[in-house]
Short mmCIF file of C-alpha atoms in Angstrom, two decimals:
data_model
loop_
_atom_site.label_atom_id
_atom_site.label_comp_id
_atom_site.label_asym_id
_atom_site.label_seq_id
_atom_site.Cartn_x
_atom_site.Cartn_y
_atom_site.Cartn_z
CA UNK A 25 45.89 -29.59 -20.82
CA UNK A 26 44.16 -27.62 -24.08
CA UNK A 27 42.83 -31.07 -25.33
CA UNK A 28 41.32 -31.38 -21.69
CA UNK A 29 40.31 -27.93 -21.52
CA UNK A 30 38.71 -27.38 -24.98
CA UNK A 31 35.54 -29.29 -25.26
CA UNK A 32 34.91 -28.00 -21.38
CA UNK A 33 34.98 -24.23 -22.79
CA UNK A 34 33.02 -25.18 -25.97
CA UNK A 35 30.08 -26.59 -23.64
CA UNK A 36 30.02 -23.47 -21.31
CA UNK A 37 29.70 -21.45 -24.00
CA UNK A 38 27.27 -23.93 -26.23
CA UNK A 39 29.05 -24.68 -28.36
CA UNK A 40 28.62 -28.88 -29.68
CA UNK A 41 31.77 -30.47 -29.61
CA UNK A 42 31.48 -31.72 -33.24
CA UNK A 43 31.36 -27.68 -34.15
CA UNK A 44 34.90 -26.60 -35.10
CA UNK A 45 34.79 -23.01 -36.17
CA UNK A 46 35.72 -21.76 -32.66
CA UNK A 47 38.46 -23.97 -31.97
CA UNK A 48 41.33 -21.53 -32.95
CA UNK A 49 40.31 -19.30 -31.31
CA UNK A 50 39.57 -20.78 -28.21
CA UNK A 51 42.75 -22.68 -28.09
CA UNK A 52 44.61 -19.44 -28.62
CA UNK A 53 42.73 -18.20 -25.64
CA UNK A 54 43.46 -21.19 -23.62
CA UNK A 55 46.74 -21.04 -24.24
CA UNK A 56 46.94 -17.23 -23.13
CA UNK A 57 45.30 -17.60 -19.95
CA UNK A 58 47.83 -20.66 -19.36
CA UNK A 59 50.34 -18.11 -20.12
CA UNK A 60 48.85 -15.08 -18.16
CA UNK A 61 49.13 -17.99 -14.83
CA UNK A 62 52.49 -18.41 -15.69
CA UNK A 63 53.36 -14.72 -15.33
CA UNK A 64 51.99 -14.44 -12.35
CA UNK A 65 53.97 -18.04 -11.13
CA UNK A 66 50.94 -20.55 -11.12
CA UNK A 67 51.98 -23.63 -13.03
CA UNK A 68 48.34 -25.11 -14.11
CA UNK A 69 49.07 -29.08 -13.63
CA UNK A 70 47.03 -31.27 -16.27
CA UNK A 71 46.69 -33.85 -13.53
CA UNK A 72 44.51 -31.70 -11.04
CA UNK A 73 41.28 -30.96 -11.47
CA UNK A 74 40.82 -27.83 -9.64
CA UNK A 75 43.76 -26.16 -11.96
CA UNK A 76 41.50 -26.88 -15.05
CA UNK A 77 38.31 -25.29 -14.23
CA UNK A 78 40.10 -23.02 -13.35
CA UNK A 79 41.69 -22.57 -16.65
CA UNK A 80 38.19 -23.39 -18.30
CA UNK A 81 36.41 -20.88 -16.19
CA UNK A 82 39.13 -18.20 -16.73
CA UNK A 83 38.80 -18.63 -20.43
CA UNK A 84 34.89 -18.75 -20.48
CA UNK A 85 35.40 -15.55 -18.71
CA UNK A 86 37.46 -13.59 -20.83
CA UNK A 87 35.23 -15.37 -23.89
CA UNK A 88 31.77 -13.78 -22.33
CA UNK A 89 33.56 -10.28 -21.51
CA UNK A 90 35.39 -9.58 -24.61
CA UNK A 91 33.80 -6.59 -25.65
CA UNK A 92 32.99 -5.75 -21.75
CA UNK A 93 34.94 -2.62 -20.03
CA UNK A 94 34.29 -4.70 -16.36
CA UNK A 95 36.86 -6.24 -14.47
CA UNK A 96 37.81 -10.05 -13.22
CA UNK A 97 34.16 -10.87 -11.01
CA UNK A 98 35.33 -11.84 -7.42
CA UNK A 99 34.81 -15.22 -7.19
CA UNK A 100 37.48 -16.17 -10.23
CA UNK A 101 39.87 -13.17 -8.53
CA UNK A 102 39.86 -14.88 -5.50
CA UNK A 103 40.11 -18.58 -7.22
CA UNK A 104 43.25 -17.33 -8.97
CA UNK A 105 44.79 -16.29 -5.42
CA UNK A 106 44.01 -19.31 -3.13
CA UNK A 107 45.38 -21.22 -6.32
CA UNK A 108 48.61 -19.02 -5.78
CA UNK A 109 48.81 -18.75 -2.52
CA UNK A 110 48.51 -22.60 -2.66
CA UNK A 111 51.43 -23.81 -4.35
#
């Protein structure tokens, strides 16, 4: 699911896909946020598509708001729930 999910997260953030300096990084964050799901019992599955943007958006997120005191913006709270509640 990182393969899929890496060259989504390097074009949200502009990033070309030939540009490599990131891509430590932003697996390791990838791979947290798969982890974070986990904890919380959401098993992303590589298969559907909904599961990976929401792992790409999830990571974008926490990419853009780094440095940023604010909290998870409603609309990917609520994503992470239904996807929950869901399965």
């Amino acid at each position: 699911m990182i393969s899929l999910a890496l060259p989504l997260v390097k074009t949200r953030i502009n990033r070309l896909a030939s540009d490599t300096s990131l891509d430590g990084y932003l697996t390791s964050m990838i791979t947290g946020v798969m982890q974070q799901m986990a904890k919380i019992g959401i098993t992303l599955d590589a298969a559907s598509t909904d599961d990976l943007f929401l792992l790409v958006d999830w990571a974008v997120w926490q990419y853009g708001n780094r440095d940023k005191a604010g909290g998870v913006p409603e609309w990917l709270r609520l994503r992470r729930r239904e996807r929950w509640l869901n399965k």
